[in-house]
Amino acid sequence: MLLFNLDRVILLVLLLTGACISHYFGGARHGRWPTIPWKSARLSGPRSKGTPHDLVESLPSPKSKEKAQAMLRNVVKICPVCGKACAVTLSNCNSCSADLTHVDESFTENALMSFALGIERTSKYPLTVSVRDQSPSYLCYDDLLAVSPCHLNVIPTDKYIPDWRWLLTRPTRGLRIIKSLYGIAKRVAVEQFLSNHDYVREMYSPEVAEQILKDPRSFVEEYAFVGFNYPPSQMQLHLQFALPPLTPFQSYLLGQGQNYPDLRSFDYHYVEEVLESVVKSSQTIDISNLTDAAKLVEHIREHTGVDYYSHQRKIAAQHTSQNIAVANWKADNFDFMIVPTSSQTNEDVVFSLRSGEVVFNVSSTAIVARDKLTLQNYGRPYSASGEPTGNYYRYAKHPDSIEDWTN
């Protein structure tokens, strides 16, 4: 019965929008995918009670206050629909896809540096995090954005490096740092996600699942989405690491070119090649006048020969095709098919996969928000009230002990 109705839905979609369409499953059913709980040997409390502002005010010296204040502030655009803090160069929210073209810049509290400093909360929410791995020099955690069921961030915690450009000023050390962050993410992905056979068999197509179970490390090295954002929405170097498949909604955005966009997304291997070239030439790159991403990549090309655009075209095509190839999203596990019909009006049509009829009393935005909670591994296991759980960074620092790469 479901297959008949699915065929009917697809036919209706074609009649509604024409043959060149995009659509995605929505209404993920609870309990259909194994979850991967975050791990910690023990619960840790905050090092600093209150908010980032409270920490700054508690510091005795003007020099310490100035340093901490600079580390604990972001310049962003706030999404008017979902409230996410987005990078100032984005034209659409990278969480809900809402239009940001007329949104003004503003300041927010730097959550990533707050994690490193063990601050209790921002002015709006607690600063616990879904910890995957940690040491005195790094923190690996689930990304709240959760573009994929396995979406990790890894940050250095003993250094303040606002974005990846600063690695060009100390390229030898910068290269060591990113290789270390990448190695941590790969290990967590293999040991905590791909070691779970039930997770692998449900998440991946049968052929790919068998390959993963035989050699998970090779799968990670070939398929993982890894890189850095510039400008970031959180001003601390963080390696973004996601295993495909992306969630159905994020897969749709990827196909539309809204995920990993040019001059915002910088693939790990591009950054690695740039740093290796700079190290080999025994030079550094002055970034003081390279705040514009287009000027940055052109300057890098002139000095190293590494071309951003050719690399980006290759990796974008690779991500899109591989994301489709590995996915095992099944209609049986979803209630709806969602069809965005117009990028100008943001009107989506929601079809029931059970009846094949258009559903008028649900919004695609609400469906996507619920699906994120169902499909993400951030904060697993959830609390008795259904909220994500988390912990504080065990090795939290005092601001004065952080090495500031901007000096």
mmCIF file of C-alpha atoms in Angstrom:
data_model
loop_
_atom_site.group_PDB
_atom_site.id
_atom_site.type_symbol
_atom_site.label_atom_id
_atom_site.label_comp_id
_atom_site.label_asym_id
_atom_site.label_seq_id
_atom_site.Cartn_x
_atom_site.Cartn_y
_atom_site.Cartn_z
ATOM 1 C CA MET A 1 0.000 0.000 0.000
ATOM 2 C CA LEU A 2 2.807 2.398 0.909
ATOM 3 C CA LEU A 3 4.620 1.818 -2.369
ATOM 4 C CA PHE A 4 1.458 2.624 -4.314
ATOM 5 C CA ASN A 5 0.949 5.831 -2.382
ATOM 6 C CA LEU A 6 4.607 6.773 -2.740
ATOM 7 C CA ASP A 7 4.306 6.389 -6.512
ATOM 8 C CA ARG A 8 1.173 8.526 -6.380
ATOM 9 C CA VAL A 9 2.981 11.217 -4.401
ATOM 10 C CA ILE A 10 5.854 11.296 -6.890
ATOM 11 C CA LEU A 11 3.398 11.599 -9.794
ATOM 12 C CA LEU A 12 1.605 14.484 -8.066
ATOM 13 C CA VAL A 13 4.942 16.185 -7.440
ATOM 14 C CA LEU A 14 5.841 15.916 -11.119
ATOM 15 C CA LEU A 15 2.483 17.355 -12.177
ATOM 16 C CA LEU A 16 2.818 20.183 -9.671
ATOM 17 C CA THR A 17 6.368 21.303 -10.340
ATOM 18 C CA GLY A 18 7.531 19.735 -13.594
ATOM 19 C CA ALA A 19 10.206 17.097 -14.085
ATOM 20 C CA CYS A 20 13.104 19.144 -12.691
ATOM 21 C CA ILE A 21 12.140 19.023 -9.022
ATOM 22 C CA SER A 22 13.672 18.438 -5.632
ATOM 23 C CA HIS A 23 11.949 16.975 -2.624
ATOM 24 C CA TYR A 24 12.790 15.288 0.643
ATOM 25 C CA PHE A 25 11.294 12.995 3.256
ATOM 26 C CA GLY A 26 9.943 14.500 6.479
ATOM 27 C CA GLY A 27 8.169 13.349 9.595
ATOM 28 C CA ALA A 28 10.868 10.953 10.807
ATOM 29 C CA ARG A 29 9.345 8.215 12.948
ATOM 30 C CA HIS A 30 10.707 7.768 16.448
ATOM 31 C CA GLY A 31 12.641 4.639 17.304
ATOM 32 C CA ARG A 32 13.582 3.727 13.734
ATOM 33 C CA TRP A 33 17.323 4.523 14.062
ATOM 34 C CA PRO A 34 19.818 3.443 16.749
ATOM 35 C CA THR A 35 21.149 6.381 18.769
ATOM 36 C CA ILE A 36 24.762 6.883 19.820
ATOM 37 C CA PRO A 37 25.007 8.290 23.373
ATOM 38 C CA TRP A 38 27.737 10.770 24.241
ATOM 39 C CA LYS A 39 30.312 9.456 26.673
ATOM 40 C CA SER A 40 31.971 10.796 29.793
ATOM 41 C CA ALA A 41 33.795 9.077 32.612
ATOM 42 C CA ARG A 42 32.197 11.519 35.019
ATOM 43 C CA LEU A 43 30.009 14.602 35.076
ATOM 44 C CA SER A 44 31.825 17.926 35.393
ATOM 45 C CA GLY A 45 30.540 21.209 36.741
ATOM 46 C CA PRO A 46 31.266 24.691 35.370
ATOM 47 C CA ARG A 47 34.561 26.379 36.235
ATOM 48 C CA SER A 48 32.949 29.813 36.130
ATOM 49 C CA LYS A 49 29.447 30.463 37.459
ATOM 50 C CA GLY A 50 27.166 32.772 35.501
ATOM 51 C CA THR A 51 27.607 34.170 31.988
ATOM 52 C CA PRO A 52 30.568 35.303 29.858
ATOM 53 C CA HIS A 53 29.833 38.854 31.018
ATOM 54 C CA ASP A 54 30.000 37.715 34.640
ATOM 55 C CA LEU A 55 33.387 36.102 34.039
ATOM 56 C CA VAL A 56 34.780 39.238 32.412
ATOM 57 C CA GLU A 57 33.553 41.388 35.295
ATOM 58 C CA SER A 58 35.125 39.036 37.848
ATOM 59 C CA LEU A 59 38.646 39.414 36.450
ATOM 60 C CA PRO A 60 40.847 41.730 38.528
ATOM 61 C CA SER A 61 43.074 43.338 35.888
ATOM 62 C CA PRO A 62 42.044 45.518 32.921
ATOM 63 C CA LYS A 63 44.370 43.484 30.684
ATOM 64 C CA SER A 64 42.642 40.221 31.617
ATOM 65 C CA LYS A 65 39.224 41.795 31.124
ATOM 66 C CA GLU A 66 40.152 43.096 27.676
ATOM 67 C CA LYS A 67 41.545 39.717 26.582
ATOM 68 C CA ALA A 68 38.545 37.755 27.841
ATOM 69 C CA GLN A 69 36.029 40.172 26.346
ATOM 70 C CA ALA A 70 37.663 39.905 22.913
ATOM 71 C CA MET A 71 37.622 36.103 23.077
ATOM 72 C CA LEU A 72 33.994 35.884 24.175
ATOM 73 C CA ARG A 73 32.256 37.881 21.417
ATOM 74 C CA ASN A 74 31.070 37.006 17.866
ATOM 75 C CA VAL A 75 29.927 39.228 14.989
ATOM 76 C CA VAL A 76 26.920 37.492 13.359
ATOM 77 C CA LYS A 77 23.465 37.719 11.782
ATOM 78 C CA ILE A 78 20.609 36.343 13.906
ATOM 79 C CA CYS A 79 18.068 34.303 11.921
ATOM 80 C CA PRO A 80 14.617 35.908 12.371
ATOM 81 C CA VAL A 81 12.879 32.511 12.023
ATOM 82 C CA CYS A 82 14.827 29.996 14.134
ATOM 83 C CA GLY A 83 17.109 32.350 16.086
ATOM 84 C CA LYS A 84 20.393 30.735 15.009
ATOM 85 C CA ALA A 85 23.499 32.916 14.981
ATOM 86 C CA CYS A 86 24.795 32.781 11.387
ATOM 87 C CA ALA A 87 27.952 34.041 9.711
ATOM 88 C CA VAL A 88 27.672 37.586 8.388
ATOM 89 C CA THR A 89 28.286 36.506 4.776
ATOM 90 C CA LEU A 90 25.386 34.036 4.606
ATOM 91 C CA SER A 91 22.305 34.994 2.587
ATOM 92 C CA ASN A 92 20.265 32.097 4.014
ATOM 93 C CA CYS A 93 20.214 30.552 7.486
ATOM 94 C CA ASN A 94 22.267 27.335 7.519
ATOM 95 C CA SER A 95 19.798 25.744 9.928
ATOM 96 C CA CYS A 96 16.303 26.542 8.579
ATOM 97 C CA SER A 97 17.196 28.207 5.215
ATOM 98 C CA ALA A 98 15.358 31.464 6.034
ATOM 99 C CA ASP A 99 16.348 34.610 4.097
ATOM 100 C CA LEU A 100 19.055 36.715 5.813
ATOM 101 C CA THR A 101 19.694 39.326 3.125
ATOM 102 C CA HIS A 102 18.057 42.138 5.108
ATOM 103 C CA VAL A 103 19.227 41.074 8.571
ATOM 104 C CA ASP A 104 21.648 43.467 10.297
ATOM 105 C CA GLU A 105 24.882 42.398 11.974
ATOM 106 C CA SER A 106 24.913 41.988 15.748
ATOM 107 C CA PHE A 107 27.049 40.557 18.557
ATOM 108 C CA THR A 108 26.574 37.261 20.378
ATOM 109 C CA GLU A 109 28.360 35.388 23.131
ATOM 110 C CA ASN A 110 31.107 33.071 21.896
ATOM 111 C CA ALA A 111 29.869 29.616 22.907
ATOM 112 C CA LEU A 112 33.019 27.770 21.813
ATOM 113 C CA MET A 113 35.377 29.847 23.925
ATOM 114 C CA SER A 114 32.817 29.653 26.714
ATOM 115 C CA PHE A 115 33.093 25.849 26.504
ATOM 116 C CA ALA A 116 36.882 26.093 26.800
ATOM 117 C CA LEU A 117 36.609 28.426 29.797
ATOM 118 C CA GLY A 118 33.981 26.299 31.520
ATOM 119 C CA ILE A 119 31.378 29.075 31.730
ATOM 120 C CA GLU A 120 28.056 27.973 33.195
ATOM 121 C CA ARG A 121 25.626 29.576 30.741
ATOM 122 C CA THR A 122 25.018 32.320 28.218
ATOM 123 C CA SER A 123 22.319 34.911 28.833
ATOM 124 C CA LYS A 124 19.845 32.505 27.154
ATOM 125 C CA TYR A 125 20.863 28.873 27.687
ATOM 126 C CA PRO A 126 23.198 26.568 29.663
ATOM 127 C CA LEU A 127 26.622 25.865 28.191
ATOM 128 C CA THR A 128 26.649 22.122 28.640
ATOM 129 C CA VAL A 129 27.720 20.247 25.536
ATOM 130 C CA SER A 130 27.393 16.738 24.101
ATOM 131 C CA VAL A 131 30.990 15.665 24.789
ATOM 132 C CA ARG A 132 32.512 12.950 22.584
ATOM 133 C CA ASP A 133 36.165 13.254 23.618
ATOM 134 C CA GLN A 134 38.308 15.724 25.552
ATOM 135 C CA SER A 135 41.814 16.416 26.811
ATOM 136 C CA PRO A 136 43.647 19.440 28.257
ATOM 137 C CA SER A 137 44.209 20.692 24.683
ATOM 138 C CA TYR A 138 41.011 19.854 22.764
ATOM 139 C CA LEU A 139 37.272 19.228 22.980
ATOM 140 C CA CYS A 140 35.278 17.074 20.543
ATOM 141 C CA TYR A 141 31.493 17.317 20.722
ATOM 142 C CA ASP A 142 28.319 16.831 18.713
ATOM 143 C CA ASP A 143 27.366 19.889 16.673
ATOM 144 C CA LEU A 144 23.944 21.212 17.658
ATOM 145 C CA LEU A 145 23.206 22.030 14.004
ATOM 146 C CA ALA A 146 23.227 18.268 13.304
ATOM 147 C CA VAL A 147 23.294 18.304 9.501
ATOM 148 C CA SER A 148 23.959 14.571 9.821
ATOM 149 C CA PRO A 149 23.356 11.979 12.545
ATOM 150 C CA CYS A 150 27.159 12.046 12.928
ATOM 151 C CA HIS A 151 28.120 15.730 12.970
ATOM 152 C CA LEU A 152 31.108 16.639 15.134
ATOM 153 C CA ASN A 153 33.096 19.731 16.001
ATOM 154 C CA VAL A 154 36.639 19.665 17.365
ATOM 155 C CA ILE A 155 38.213 22.772 18.899
ATOM 156 C CA PRO A 156 41.595 23.561 20.441
ATOM 157 C CA THR A 157 40.971 24.651 24.034
ATOM 158 C CA ASP A 158 44.354 26.091 25.004
ATOM 159 C CA LYS A 159 44.559 28.555 22.102
ATOM 160 C CA TYR A 160 42.334 31.360 20.843
ATOM 161 C CA ILE A 161 42.366 31.175 17.027
ATOM 162 C CA PRO A 162 39.310 33.091 15.725
ATOM 163 C CA ASP A 163 39.261 31.397 12.309
ATOM 164 C CA TRP A 164 41.440 29.289 10.036
ATOM 165 C CA ARG A 165 43.142 32.289 8.377
ATOM 166 C CA TRP A 166 45.247 32.734 11.511
ATOM 167 C CA LEU A 167 46.902 29.379 10.829
ATOM 168 C CA LEU A 168 48.664 31.070 7.896
ATOM 169 C CA THR A 169 50.589 33.258 10.345
ATOM 170 C CA ARG A 170 52.109 30.198 12.052
ATOM 171 C CA PRO A 171 51.832 27.592 9.290
ATOM 172 C CA THR A 172 53.993 24.838 10.797
ATOM 173 C CA ARG A 173 52.075 24.872 14.058
ATOM 174 C CA GLY A 174 48.825 25.425 12.206
ATOM 175 C CA LEU A 175 49.374 22.312 10.105
ATOM 176 C CA ARG A 176 50.018 20.233 13.214
ATOM 177 C CA ILE A 177 46.861 21.587 14.840
ATOM 178 C CA ILE A 178 44.487 20.770 11.983
ATOM 179 C CA LYS A 179 45.971 17.291 11.519
ATOM 180 C CA SER A 180 45.438 16.655 15.211
ATOM 181 C CA LEU A 181 41.832 17.895 15.101
ATOM 182 C CA TYR A 182 41.109 15.748 12.039
ATOM 183 C CA GLY A 183 42.638 12.685 13.669
ATOM 184 C CA ILE A 184 40.474 13.149 16.762
ATOM 185 C CA ALA A 185 37.285 13.443 14.695
ATOM 186 C CA LYS A 186 38.137 10.357 12.635
ATOM 187 C CA ARG A 187 38.794 8.307 15.754
ATOM 188 C CA VAL A 188 35.534 9.367 17.400
ATOM 189 C CA ALA A 189 33.546 8.631 14.232
ATOM 190 C CA VAL A 190 35.017 5.143 13.906
ATOM 191 C CA GLU A 191 34.986 4.144 17.575
ATOM 192 C CA GLN A 192 31.656 5.636 18.626
ATOM 193 C CA PHE A 193 29.512 5.602 15.468
ATOM 194 C CA LEU A 194 30.766 3.146 12.869
ATOM 195 C CA SER A 195 31.560 0.480 15.457
ATOM 196 C CA ASN A 196 27.798 0.187 16.080
ATOM 197 C CA HIS A 197 26.676 -2.436 13.567
ATOM 198 C CA ASP A 198 22.960 -1.696 14.007
ATOM 199 C CA TYR A 199 23.590 2.000 13.331
ATOM 200 C CA VAL A 200 25.633 1.235 10.216
ATOM 201 C CA ARG A 201 23.117 -1.214 8.749
ATOM 202 C CA GLU A 202 20.179 1.144 9.286
ATOM 203 C CA MET A 203 21.911 4.323 8.133
ATOM 204 C CA TYR A 204 23.722 3.080 5.026
ATOM 205 C CA SER A 205 22.777 1.251 1.846
ATOM 206 C CA PRO A 206 23.505 -2.500 2.136
ATOM 207 C CA GLU A 207 26.594 -2.496 -0.076
ATOM 208 C CA VAL A 208 28.098 0.541 1.663
ATOM 209 C CA ALA A 209 27.278 -0.877 5.099
ATOM 210 C CA GLU A 210 29.276 -4.014 4.333
ATOM 211 C CA GLN A 211 32.241 -1.901 3.219
ATOM 212 C CA ILE A 212 32.081 0.153 6.414
ATOM 213 C CA LEU A 213 31.963 -2.885 8.673
ATOM 214 C CA LYS A 214 35.067 -4.273 6.947
ATOM 215 C CA ASP A 215 37.092 -1.037 6.888
ATOM 216 C CA PRO A 216 35.483 1.932 8.676
ATOM 217 C CA ARG A 217 38.622 4.088 8.590
ATOM 218 C CA SER A 218 38.827 3.984 4.803
ATOM 219 C CA PHE A 219 35.168 4.993 4.577
ATOM 220 C CA VAL A 220 35.774 8.000 6.827
ATOM 221 C CA GLU A 221 38.806 9.135 4.834
ATOM 222 C CA GLU A 222 36.963 8.850 1.516
ATOM 223 C CA TYR A 223 33.480 10.089 2.405
ATOM 224 C CA ALA A 224 33.568 12.426 5.423
ATOM 225 C CA PHE A 225 32.645 16.089 4.941
ATOM 226 C CA VAL A 226 35.500 17.894 6.728
ATOM 227 C CA GLY A 227 36.518 21.523 6.807
ATOM 228 C CA PHE A 228 36.291 25.002 8.259
ATOM 229 C CA ASN A 229 33.936 27.941 7.801
ATOM 230 C CA TYR A 230 35.006 31.492 7.093
ATOM 231 C CA PRO A 231 33.749 33.710 8.426
ATOM 232 C CA PRO A 232 32.534 31.481 11.236
ATOM 233 C CA SER A 233 29.405 32.092 13.291
ATOM 234 C CA GLN A 234 31.481 31.212 16.372
ATOM 235 C CA MET A 235 34.860 32.935 16.525
ATOM 236 C CA GLN A 236 37.087 30.019 17.457
ATOM 237 C CA LEU A 237 38.785 27.578 15.114
ATOM 238 C CA HIS A 238 36.582 24.509 14.868
ATOM 239 C CA LEU A 239 36.921 21.554 12.562
ATOM 240 C CA GLN A 240 33.525 20.662 11.118
ATOM 241 C CA PHE A 241 33.190 16.918 10.549
ATOM 242 C CA ALA A 242 30.083 15.147 9.229
ATOM 243 C CA LEU A 243 29.598 11.637 7.950
ATOM 244 C CA PRO A 244 27.105 11.216 5.136
ATOM 245 C CA PRO A 245 24.273 10.739 4.704
ATOM 246 C CA LEU A 246 23.101 14.196 5.656
ATOM 247 C CA THR A 247 19.548 14.353 6.971
ATOM 248 C CA PRO A 248 16.884 14.487 4.230
ATOM 249 C CA PHE A 249 16.373 18.259 4.615
ATOM 250 C CA GLN A 250 20.107 18.980 4.686
ATOM 251 C CA SER A 251 20.547 16.688 1.666
ATOM 252 C CA TYR A 252 17.998 18.828 -0.171
ATOM 253 C CA LEU A 253 19.957 21.969 0.767
ATOM 254 C CA LEU A 254 23.165 20.304 -0.421
ATOM 255 C CA GLY A 255 21.557 19.607 -3.787
ATOM 256 C CA GLN A 256 20.475 23.246 -3.999
ATOM 257 C CA GLY A 257 24.008 24.480 -3.281
ATOM 258 C CA GLN A 258 23.076 25.994 0.079
ATOM 259 C CA ASN A 259 25.209 23.627 2.164
ATOM 260 C CA TYR A 260 28.984 24.103 1.964
ATOM 261 C CA PRO A 261 28.697 27.250 -0.206
ATOM 262 C CA ASP A 262 31.593 28.833 -2.070
ATOM 263 C CA LEU A 263 33.690 31.345 -0.123
ATOM 264 C CA ARG A 264 32.205 30.183 3.181
ATOM 265 C CA SER A 265 33.135 26.509 3.201
ATOM 266 C CA PHE A 266 36.837 25.628 3.136
ATOM 267 C CA ASP A 267 37.486 21.921 2.758
ATOM 268 C CA TYR A 268 40.046 20.388 5.101
ATOM 269 C CA HIS A 269 42.257 19.118 2.287
ATOM 270 C CA TYR A 270 42.340 22.563 0.663
ATOM 271 C CA VAL A 271 43.459 24.174 3.930
ATOM 272 C CA GLU A 272 45.975 21.370 4.492
ATOM 273 C CA GLU A 273 47.442 21.798 0.997
ATOM 274 C CA VAL A 274 47.689 25.562 1.467
ATOM 275 C CA LEU A 275 49.503 25.211 4.792
ATOM 276 C CA GLU A 276 51.856 22.552 3.408
ATOM 277 C CA SER A 277 52.737 24.875 0.529
ATOM 278 C CA VAL A 278 53.366 27.799 2.864
ATOM 279 C CA VAL A 279 55.538 25.643 5.142
ATOM 280 C CA LYS A 280 57.524 24.329 2.174
ATOM 281 C CA SER A 281 58.231 27.871 0.989
ATOM 282 C CA SER A 282 59.352 28.933 4.493
ATOM 283 C CA GLN A 283 57.030 31.920 4.422
ATOM 284 C CA THR A 284 54.026 33.200 6.317
ATOM 285 C CA ILE A 285 51.018 35.106 5.029
ATOM 286 C CA ASP A 286 49.976 38.447 6.495
ATOM 287 C CA ILE A 287 46.191 38.264 6.908
ATOM 288 C CA SER A 288 45.637 41.775 8.276
ATOM 289 C CA ASN A 289 44.100 42.971 4.990
ATOM 290 C CA LEU A 290 42.576 39.625 3.988
ATOM 291 C CA THR A 291 39.172 39.711 5.657
ATOM 292 C CA ASP A 292 37.253 39.300 2.380
ATOM 293 C CA ALA A 293 37.064 35.611 1.420
ATOM 294 C CA ALA A 294 37.388 36.229 -2.329
ATOM 295 C CA LYS A 295 40.524 38.323 -1.828
ATOM 296 C CA LEU A 296 41.862 35.731 0.598
ATOM 297 C CA VAL A 297 41.657 32.805 -1.837
ATOM 298 C CA GLU A 298 43.082 34.902 -4.687
ATOM 299 C CA HIS A 299 46.018 35.965 -2.498
ATOM 300 C CA ILE A 300 46.607 32.325 -1.552
ATOM 301 C CA ARG A 301 46.503 31.239 -5.202
ATOM 302 C CA GLU A 302 49.042 33.888 -6.165
ATOM 303 C CA HIS A 303 51.432 32.882 -3.375
ATOM 304 C CA THR A 304 51.009 29.096 -3.344
ATOM 305 C CA GLY A 305 49.417 28.084 -6.647
ATOM 306 C CA VAL A 306 46.619 26.303 -4.766
ATOM 307 C CA ASP A 307 43.331 27.189 -6.468
ATOM 308 C CA TYR A 308 40.288 27.324 -4.203
ATOM 309 C CA TYR A 309 37.628 27.286 -6.906
ATOM 310 C CA SER A 310 38.825 24.172 -8.735
ATOM 311 C CA HIS A 311 39.123 22.361 -5.422
ATOM 312 C CA GLN A 312 35.679 23.529 -4.342
ATOM 313 C CA ARG A 313 34.018 22.419 -7.591
ATOM 314 C CA LYS A 314 35.547 18.977 -7.220
ATOM 315 C CA ILE A 315 34.611 18.540 -3.561
ATOM 316 C CA ALA A 316 31.067 19.893 -4.030
ATOM 317 C CA ALA A 317 30.353 17.397 -6.813
ATOM 318 C CA GLN A 318 31.924 14.619 -4.769
ATOM 319 C CA HIS A 319 29.884 15.436 -1.653
ATOM 320 C CA THR A 320 26.615 15.572 -3.585
ATOM 321 C CA SER A 321 27.101 12.285 -5.430
ATOM 322 C CA GLN A 322 28.485 10.406 -2.422
ATOM 323 C CA ASN A 323 25.722 11.632 -0.146
ATOM 324 C CA ILE A 324 23.148 10.123 -2.511
ATOM 325 C CA ALA A 325 25.126 6.914 -3.002
ATOM 326 C CA VAL A 326 25.465 5.980 0.679
ATOM 327 C CA ALA A 327 22.032 6.982 2.002
ATOM 328 C CA ASN A 328 19.502 4.476 3.252
ATOM 329 C CA TRP A 329 16.565 6.795 4.029
ATOM 330 C CA LYS A 330 13.408 4.691 3.630
ATOM 331 C CA ALA A 331 9.879 5.938 2.981
ATOM 332 C CA ASP A 332 8.602 3.475 5.605
ATOM 333 C CA ASN A 333 10.432 5.490 8.270
ATOM 334 C CA PHE A 334 8.820 8.842 7.369
ATOM 335 C CA ASP A 335 5.290 10.243 7.258
ATOM 336 C CA PHE A 336 5.664 12.963 4.614
ATOM 337 C CA MET A 337 7.285 14.039 1.393
ATOM 338 C CA ILE A 338 8.001 17.772 1.281
ATOM 339 C CA VAL A 339 8.208 19.667 -2.010
ATOM 340 C CA PRO A 340 9.590 23.225 -2.007
ATOM 341 C CA THR A 341 7.688 24.845 -4.856
ATOM 342 C CA SER A 342 9.124 28.362 -4.984
ATOM 343 C CA SER A 343 12.328 29.860 -3.643
ATOM 344 C CA GLN A 344 10.660 33.284 -3.857
ATOM 345 C CA THR A 345 7.631 32.513 -1.696
ATOM 346 C CA ASN A 346 9.144 29.799 0.537
ATOM 347 C CA GLU A 347 5.893 27.851 0.150
ATOM 348 C CA ASP A 348 6.283 24.109 0.546
ATOM 349 C CA VAL A 349 3.774 21.405 -0.299
ATOM 350 C CA VAL A 350 3.544 18.542 2.193
ATOM 351 C CA PHE A 351 2.279 15.164 0.967
ATOM 352 C CA SER A 352 1.275 12.257 3.187
ATOM 353 C CA LEU A 353 3.214 9.119 2.318
ATOM 354 C CA ARG A 354 0.314 7.071 3.653
ATOM 355 C CA SER A 355 -2.608 8.566 1.753
ATOM 356 C CA GLY A 356 -0.812 10.321 -1.098
ATOM 357 C CA GLU A 357 -2.844 13.465 -0.349
ATOM 358 C CA VAL A 358 -1.641 17.005 0.305
ATOM 359 C CA VAL A 359 -1.537 17.788 4.044
ATOM 360 C CA PHE A 360 -2.581 21.354 4.870
ATOM 361 C CA ASN A 361 -2.364 21.498 8.661
ATOM 362 C CA VAL A 362 1.408 21.058 9.114
ATOM 363 C CA SER A 363 4.314 23.317 8.147
ATOM 364 C CA SER A 364 7.535 22.063 6.642
ATOM 365 C CA THR A 365 9.503 24.242 9.085
ATOM 366 C CA ALA A 366 7.924 22.487 12.058
ATOM 367 C CA ILE A 367 8.496 19.073 10.473
ATOM 368 C CA VAL A 368 12.186 19.814 9.861
ATOM 369 C CA ALA A 369 12.636 21.019 13.455
ATOM 370 C CA ARG A 370 11.069 17.840 14.845
ATOM 371 C CA ASP A 371 13.087 15.657 12.486
ATOM 372 C CA LYS A 372 16.317 17.227 13.708
ATOM 373 C CA LEU A 373 15.501 16.141 17.273
ATOM 374 C CA THR A 374 14.619 12.645 16.069
ATOM 375 C CA LEU A 375 17.655 12.082 13.835
ATOM 376 C CA GLN A 376 20.428 13.865 15.734
ATOM 377 C CA ASN A 377 22.775 12.195 18.207
ATOM 378 C CA TYR A 378 23.457 15.474 19.955
ATOM 379 C CA GLY A 379 22.616 15.152 23.648
ATOM 380 C CA ARG A 380 21.786 11.451 23.604
ATOM 381 C CA PRO A 381 20.367 9.992 25.738
ATOM 382 C CA TYR A 382 17.639 12.596 26.170
ATOM 383 C CA SER A 383 16.359 13.423 29.654
ATOM 384 C CA ALA A 384 13.074 12.131 31.075
ATOM 385 C CA SER A 385 11.442 15.318 29.755
ATOM 386 C CA GLY A 386 12.796 14.686 26.245
ATOM 387 C CA GLU A 387 15.591 17.286 26.359
ATOM 388 C CA PRO A 388 19.175 16.720 25.138
ATOM 389 C CA THR A 389 21.714 16.136 27.909
ATOM 390 C CA GLY A 390 25.318 17.307 28.172
ATOM 391 C CA ASN A 391 28.352 18.032 30.292
ATOM 392 C CA TYR A 392 30.910 20.765 30.954
ATOM 393 C CA TYR A 393 34.459 20.586 29.628
ATOM 394 C CA ARG A 394 36.527 18.829 32.274
ATOM 395 C CA TYR A 395 39.770 20.769 31.667
ATOM 396 C CA ALA A 396 38.331 24.297 31.614
ATOM 397 C CA LYS A 397 40.861 27.126 31.467
ATOM 398 C CA HIS A 398 41.388 30.553 33.004
ATOM 399 C CA PRO A 399 41.382 33.254 30.279
ATOM 400 C CA ASP A 400 44.959 34.277 31.097
ATOM 401 C CA SER A 401 46.208 30.750 30.308
ATOM 402 C CA ILE A 402 44.823 30.789 26.752
ATOM 403 C CA GLU A 403 47.383 31.466 24.021
ATOM 404 C CA ASP A 404 45.987 34.304 21.889
ATOM 405 C CA TRP A 405 46.970 33.923 18.235
ATOM 406 C CA THR A 406 45.692 37.409 17.382
ATOM 407 C CA ASN A 407 48.595 38.996 19.299
#
